[in-house]
mmCIF file with all atom_site columns, C-alpha atoms in Angstrom:
data_model
loop_
_atom_site.group_PDB
_atom_site.id
_atom_site.type_symbol
_atom_site.label_atom_id
_atom_site.label_alt_id
_atom_site.label_comp_id
_atom_site.label_asym_id
_atom_site.label_entity_id
_atom_site.label_seq_id
_atom_site.pdbx_PDB_ins_code
_atom_site.Cartn_x
_atom_site.Cartn_y
_atom_site.Cartn_z
_atom_site.occupancy
_atom_site.B_iso_or_equiv
_atom_site.pdbx_formal_charge
_atom_site.auth_seq_id
_atom_site.auth_comp_id
_atom_site.auth_asym_id
_atom_site.auth_atom_id
_atom_site.pdbx_PDB_model_num
ATOM 1   C CA . MET A 1 1   ? -4.592  -5.025  -1.865  1.00 45.00 ? 109 MET A CA 1
ATOM 2   C CA . ALA A 1 2   ? -7.723  -6.213  -1.451  1.00 46.00 ? 110 ALA A CA 1
ATOM 3   C CA . THR A 1 3   ? -10.781 -6.633  -4.275  1.00 40.00 ? 111 THR A CA 1
ATOM 4   C CA . LYS A 1 4   ? -13.301 -4.558  -3.754  1.00 46.00 ? 112 LYS A CA 1
ATOM 5   C CA . GLN A 1 5   ? -15.206 -8.018  -4.267  1.00 45.00 ? 113 GLN A CA 1
ATOM 6   C CA . LEU A 1 6   ? -13.082 -9.362  -0.662  1.00 49.00 ? 114 LEU A CA 1
ATOM 7   C CA . LEU A 1 7   ? -14.101 -5.108  1.120   1.00 54.00 ? 115 LEU A CA 1
ATOM 8   C CA . ASP A 1 8   ? -18.174 -5.978  0.460   1.00 57.00 ? 116 ASP A CA 1
ATOM 9   C CA . GLY A 1 9   ? -19.293 -5.808  3.904   1.00 60.00 ? 117 GLY A CA 1
ATOM 10  C CA . LEU A 1 10  ? -16.365 -4.169  5.861   1.00 64.00 ? 118 LEU A CA 1
ATOM 11  C CA . PRO A 1 11  ? -17.064 -0.187  7.844   1.00 71.00 ? 119 PRO A CA 1
ATOM 12  C CA . GLU A 1 12  ? -15.711 1.869   5.047   1.00 71.00 ? 120 GLU A CA 1
ATOM 13  C CA . ASP A 1 13  ? -12.781 3.528   7.457   1.00 69.00 ? 121 ASP A CA 1
ATOM 14  C CA . ALA A 1 14  ? -11.487 -0.215  6.454   1.00 70.00 ? 122 ALA A CA 1
ATOM 15  C CA . ASP A 1 15  ? -10.615 0.537   2.632   1.00 74.00 ? 123 ASP A CA 1
ATOM 16  C CA . LEU A 1 16  ? -7.421  1.169   1.886   1.00 70.00 ? 124 LEU A CA 1
ATOM 17  C CA . ARG A 1 17  ? -8.359  3.106   -1.990  1.00 75.00 ? 125 ARG A CA 1
ATOM 18  C CA . ARG A 1 18  ? -10.574 5.446   0.605   1.00 77.00 ? 126 ARG A CA 1
ATOM 19  C CA . ALA A 1 19  ? -8.212  8.876   0.917   1.00 74.00 ? 127 ALA A CA 1
ATOM 20  C CA . ASP A 1 20  ? -10.710 9.348   4.609   1.00 77.00 ? 128 ASP A CA 1
ATOM 21  C CA . SER A 1 21  ? -10.201 5.349   6.050   1.00 77.00 ? 129 SER A CA 1
ATOM 22  C CA . LEU A 1 22  ? -8.289  4.535   9.695   1.00 81.00 ? 130 LEU A CA 1
ATOM 23  C CA . ALA A 1 23  ? -7.645  1.125   7.286   1.00 80.00 ? 131 ALA A CA 1
ATOM 24  C CA . ARG A 1 24  ? -5.392  4.094   5.568   1.00 82.00 ? 132 ARG A CA 1
ATOM 25  C CA . GLU A 1 25  ? -4.251  6.229   7.855   1.00 84.00 ? 133 GLU A CA 1
ATOM 26  C CA . ILE A 1 26  ? -2.427  2.834   9.724   1.00 87.00 ? 134 ILE A CA 1
ATOM 27  C CA . PHE A 1 27  ? -0.876  1.628   6.981   1.00 85.00 ? 135 PHE A CA 1
ATOM 28  C CA . SER A 1 28  ? 0.244   4.811   6.316   1.00 86.00 ? 136 SER A CA 1
ATOM 29  C CA . ASP A 1 29  ? 2.195   4.815   10.408  1.00 89.00 ? 137 ASP A CA 1
ATOM 30  C CA . VAL A 1 30  ? 3.504   1.336   10.529  1.00 90.00 ? 138 VAL A CA 1
ATOM 31  C CA . ALA A 1 31  ? 4.481   0.757   6.611   1.00 89.00 ? 139 ALA A CA 1
ATOM 32  C CA . ASN A 1 32  ? 7.254   3.576   7.205   1.00 92.00 ? 140 ASN A CA 1
ATOM 33  C CA . LYS A 1 33  ? 11.118  2.598   8.068   1.00 92.00 ? 141 LYS A CA 1
ATOM 34  C CA . TRP A 1 34  ? 11.859  3.279   11.594  1.00 96.00 ? 142 TRP A CA 1
ATOM 35  C CA . ALA A 1 35  ? 8.727   1.606   12.183  1.00 96.00 ? 143 ALA A CA 1
ATOM 36  C CA . LEU A 1 36  ? 9.074   -1.323  10.945  1.00 94.00 ? 144 LEU A CA 1
ATOM 37  C CA . LEU A 1 37  ? 12.653  -1.238  12.455  1.00 95.00 ? 145 LEU A CA 1
ATOM 38  C CA . ILE A 1 38  ? 11.496  -0.830  15.609  1.00 96.00 ? 146 ILE A CA 1
ATOM 39  C CA . ILE A 1 39  ? 9.164   -3.479  15.349  1.00 96.00 ? 147 ILE A CA 1
ATOM 40  C CA . GLU A 1 40  ? 11.561  -5.899  13.876  1.00 94.00 ? 148 GLU A CA 1
ATOM 41  C CA . ALA A 1 41  ? 13.429  -4.603  17.130  1.00 95.00 ? 149 ALA A CA 1
ATOM 42  C CA . LEU A 1 42  ? 11.694  -5.136  19.681  1.00 96.00 ? 150 LEU A CA 1
ATOM 43  C CA . GLY A 1 43  ? 10.284  -8.397  18.519  1.00 92.00 ? 151 GLY A CA 1
ATOM 44  C CA . GLU A 1 44  ? 9.234   -10.707 21.581  1.00 90.00 ? 152 GLU A CA 1
ATOM 45  C CA . ARG A 1 45  ? 11.539  -8.572  24.281  1.00 96.00 ? 153 ARG A CA 1
ATOM 46  C CA . THR A 1 46  ? 10.960  -5.850  26.204  1.00 97.00 ? 154 THR A CA 1
ATOM 47  C CA . LEU A 1 47  ? 13.656  -3.456  25.399  1.00 98.00 ? 155 LEU A CA 1
ATOM 48  C CA . ARG A 1 48  ? 14.292  0.431   26.606  1.00 97.00 ? 156 ARG A CA 1
ATOM 49  C CA . PHE A 1 49  ? 15.067  3.274   25.568  1.00 96.00 ? 157 PHE A CA 1
ATOM 50  C CA . SER A 1 50  ? 18.728  3.207   24.839  1.00 95.00 ? 158 SER A CA 1
ATOM 51  C CA . GLU A 1 51  ? 18.093  0.057   23.480  1.00 97.00 ? 159 GLU A CA 1
ATOM 52  C CA . LEU A 1 52  ? 16.001  0.348   21.001  1.00 96.00 ? 160 LEU A CA 1
ATOM 53  C CA . ARG A 1 53  ? 18.342  3.051   19.618  1.00 96.00 ? 161 ARG A CA 1
ATOM 54  C CA . ASN A 1 54  ? 21.244  0.867   19.984  1.00 96.00 ? 162 ASN A CA 1
ATOM 55  C CA . GLU A 1 55  ? 19.554  -1.592  17.909  1.00 96.00 ? 163 GLU A CA 1
ATOM 56  C CA . VAL A 1 56  ? 17.818  0.161   15.448  1.00 96.00 ? 164 VAL A CA 1
ATOM 57  C CA . GLU A 1 57  ? 19.994  1.593   13.672  1.00 95.00 ? 165 GLU A CA 1
ATOM 58  C CA . GLY A 1 58  ? 21.071  5.092   12.478  1.00 96.00 ? 166 GLY A CA 1
ATOM 59  C CA . VAL A 1 59  ? 17.452  6.245   14.389  1.00 97.00 ? 167 VAL A CA 1
ATOM 60  C CA . SER A 1 60  ? 17.540  10.035  15.747  1.00 97.00 ? 168 SER A CA 1
ATOM 61  C CA . HIS A 1 61  ? 16.098  10.137  19.162  1.00 96.00 ? 169 HIS A CA 1
ATOM 62  C CA . LYS A 1 62  ? 13.732  12.368  17.157  1.00 97.00 ? 170 LYS A CA 1
ATOM 63  C CA . MET A 1 63  ? 12.761  9.815   15.146  1.00 97.00 ? 171 MET A CA 1
ATOM 64  C CA . LEU A 1 64  ? 13.008  6.443   17.384  1.00 98.00 ? 172 LEU A CA 1
ATOM 65  C CA . THR A 1 65  ? 10.966  9.141   19.590  1.00 97.00 ? 173 THR A CA 1
ATOM 66  C CA . GLN A 1 66  ? 7.356   10.452  17.738  1.00 97.00 ? 174 GLN A CA 1
ATOM 67  C CA . ASN A 1 67  ? 7.805   6.055   15.883  1.00 97.00 ? 175 ASN A CA 1
ATOM 68  C CA . LEU A 1 68  ? 7.215   4.862   19.536  1.00 98.00 ? 176 LEU A CA 1
ATOM 69  C CA . ARG A 1 69  ? 4.363   7.193   20.403  1.00 97.00 ? 177 ARG A CA 1
ATOM 70  C CA . MET A 1 70  ? 2.881   6.196   16.999  1.00 97.00 ? 178 MET A CA 1
ATOM 71  C CA . LEU A 1 71  ? 3.152   3.300   17.275  1.00 97.00 ? 179 LEU A CA 1
ATOM 72  C CA . GLU A 1 72  ? 1.616   2.912   21.542  1.00 97.00 ? 180 GLU A CA 1
ATOM 73  C CA . ARG A 1 73  ? -1.397  5.298   20.072  1.00 96.00 ? 181 ARG A CA 1
ATOM 74  C CA . ASN A 1 74  ? -2.017  2.610   17.451  1.00 95.00 ? 182 ASN A CA 1
ATOM 75  C CA . GLY A 1 75  ? -2.172  0.071   20.397  1.00 97.00 ? 183 GLY A CA 1
ATOM 76  C CA . LEU A 1 76  ? 1.277   -1.848  19.025  1.00 97.00 ? 184 LEU A CA 1
ATOM 77  C CA . VAL A 1 77  ? 3.729   -1.246  22.016  1.00 98.00 ? 185 VAL A CA 1
ATOM 78  C CA . ASP A 1 78  ? 3.129   -1.256  24.878  1.00 98.00 ? 186 ASP A CA 1
ATOM 79  C CA . ARG A 1 79  ? 5.466   1.559   27.393  1.00 98.00 ? 187 ARG A CA 1
ATOM 80  C CA . LYS A 1 80  ? 5.642   1.145   31.333  1.00 97.00 ? 188 LYS A CA 1
ATOM 81  C CA . VAL A 1 81  ? 7.580   3.420   32.772  1.00 95.00 ? 189 VAL A CA 1
ATOM 82  C CA . TYR A 1 82  ? 8.887   2.762   36.464  1.00 94.00 ? 190 TYR A CA 1
ATOM 83  C CA . PRO A 1 83  ? 8.588   5.275   39.079  1.00 93.00 ? 191 PRO A CA 1
ATOM 84  C CA . THR A 1 84  ? 12.209  5.920   39.372  1.00 92.00 ? 192 THR A CA 1
ATOM 85  C CA . VAL A 1 85  ? 15.261  8.902   39.372  1.00 92.00 ? 193 VAL A CA 1
ATOM 86  C CA . PRO A 1 86  ? 15.904  9.014   36.981  1.00 89.00 ? 194 PRO A CA 1
ATOM 87  C CA . PRO A 1 87  ? 12.503  6.829   35.512  1.00 89.00 ? 195 PRO A CA 1
ATOM 88  C CA . ARG A 1 88  ? 12.856  3.604   33.189  1.00 93.00 ? 196 ARG A CA 1
ATOM 89  C CA . VAL A 1 89  ? 11.228  3.124   31.326  1.00 95.00 ? 197 VAL A CA 1
ATOM 90  C CA . GLU A 1 90  ? 10.049  0.054   29.053  1.00 97.00 ? 198 GLU A CA 1
ATOM 91  C CA . TYR A 1 91  ? 8.621   -0.815  25.414  1.00 98.00 ? 199 TYR A CA 1
ATOM 92  C CA . THR A 1 92  ? 7.593   -4.912  24.020  1.00 98.00 ? 200 THR A CA 1
ATOM 93  C CA . LEU A 1 93  ? 5.527   -5.177  21.461  1.00 98.00 ? 201 LEU A CA 1
ATOM 94  C CA . THR A 1 94  ? 1.574   -6.051  22.528  1.00 97.00 ? 202 THR A CA 1
ATOM 95  C CA . GLU A 1 95  ? -0.628  -8.814  20.503  1.00 97.00 ? 203 GLU A CA 1
ATOM 96  C CA . PRO A 1 96  ? -1.391  -7.080  17.929  1.00 96.00 ? 204 PRO A CA 1
ATOM 97  C CA . GLY A 1 97  ? 2.713   -5.565  17.689  1.00 97.00 ? 205 GLY A CA 1
ATOM 98  C CA . ARG A 1 98  ? 3.316   -9.361  17.416  1.00 96.00 ? 206 ARG A CA 1
ATOM 99  C CA . ALA A 1 99  ? 1.073   -10.218 14.680  1.00 96.00 ? 207 ALA A CA 1
ATOM 100 C CA . LEU A 1 100 ? 2.251   -7.012  12.730  1.00 95.00 ? 208 LEU A CA 1
ATOM 101 C CA . ARG A 1 101 ? 5.789   -8.688  13.606  1.00 95.00 ? 209 ARG A CA 1
ATOM 102 C CA . GLU A 1 102 ? 4.921   -11.611 11.595  1.00 94.00 ? 210 GLU A CA 1
ATOM 103 C CA . THR A 1 103 ? 4.120   -9.508  8.336   1.00 92.00 ? 211 THR A CA 1
ATOM 104 C CA . VAL A 1 104 ? 7.125   -7.204  9.506   1.00 90.00 ? 212 VAL A CA 1
ATOM 105 C CA . ASP A 1 105 ? 9.549   -10.896 9.401   1.00 92.00 ? 213 ASP A CA 1
ATOM 106 C CA . GLY A 1 106 ? 8.099   -11.786 6.435   1.00 92.00 ? 214 GLY A CA 1
ATOM 107 C CA . LEU A 1 107 ? 9.373   -8.089  4.639   1.00 91.00 ? 215 LEU A CA 1
ATOM 108 C CA . CYS A 1 108 ? 12.653  -8.929  6.001   1.00 89.00 ? 216 CYS A CA 1
ATOM 109 C CA . GLY A 1 109 ? 12.693  -11.949 4.953   1.00 92.00 ? 217 GLY A CA 1
ATOM 110 C CA . TRP A 1 110 ? 11.452  -11.342 1.030   1.00 94.00 ? 218 TRP A CA 1
ATOM 111 C CA . THR A 1 111 ? 14.841  -8.578  1.462   1.00 92.00 ? 219 THR A CA 1
ATOM 112 C CA . GLN A 1 112 ? 17.058  -10.170 1.970   1.00 93.00 ? 220 GLN A CA 1
ATOM 113 C CA . LYS A 1 113 ? 16.528  -13.440 -0.554  1.00 96.00 ? 221 LYS A CA 1
ATOM 114 C CA . PHE A 1 114 ? 16.359  -10.651 -3.280  1.00 96.00 ? 222 PHE A CA 1
ATOM 115 C CA . LEU A 1 115 ? 18.896  -8.637  -2.241  1.00 95.00 ? 223 LEU A CA 1
ATOM 116 C CA . GLY A 1 116 ? 20.931  -9.520  -4.836  1.00 95.00 ? 224 GLY A CA 1
ATOM 117 C CA . HIS A 1 117 ? 18.722  -9.565  -7.632  1.00 96.00 ? 225 HIS A CA 1
ATOM 118 C CA . ILE A 1 118 ? 17.453  -5.927  -6.599  1.00 94.00 ? 226 ILE A CA 1
ATOM 119 C CA . GLU A 1 119 ? 20.911  -4.525  -6.554  1.00 95.00 ? 227 GLU A CA 1
ATOM 120 C CA . ASP A 1 120 ? 21.335  -5.678  -10.118 1.00 95.00 ? 228 ASP A CA 1
ATOM 121 C CA . ALA A 1 121 ? 18.718  -4.209  -11.227 1.00 95.00 ? 229 ALA A CA 1
ATOM 122 C CA . ARG A 1 122 ? 19.532  -1.268  -9.120  1.00 93.00 ? 230 ARG A CA 1
ATOM 123 C CA . ARG A 1 123 ? 22.863  -1.415  -11.526 1.00 93.00 ? 231 ARG A CA 1
ATOM 124 C CA . HIS A 1 124 ? 21.110  -2.059  -14.999 1.00 93.00 ? 232 HIS A CA 1
ATOM 125 C CA . PHE A 1 125 ? 19.759  0.881   -13.933 1.00 90.00 ? 233 PHE A CA 1
ATOM 126 C CA . GLY A 1 126 ? 22.358  3.512   -13.231 1.00 84.00 ? 234 GLY A CA 1
ATOM 127 C CA . THR A 1 127 ? 22.094  4.031   -9.610  1.00 62.00 ? 235 THR A CA 1
#
């Protein structure tokens, strides 16, 4: 988390500590498991809805739809509709989405690196 000193001079809507900040709203949107997994699944590829659903195991149709809409609204995913019957819809990460993916990749790498440690801690804690 950024310190107060680093945030001086930034607009109030960039301060994650403020309850009414746009930054906090964006953080809340993208920091959920489905959004992170969708971003990771898209990577450098373009996928159709059904392909994404197959890639993100366990996601319901409703949750995938909601998260794709949220990612599109935040400018992280581009949705392209082709005028066919039935309509063909493809999803691709935008430039900001690809930049966020670098952070998601780091989080995924951290999870893999420390998974054993976390499992041990959970066993010790009794969960």
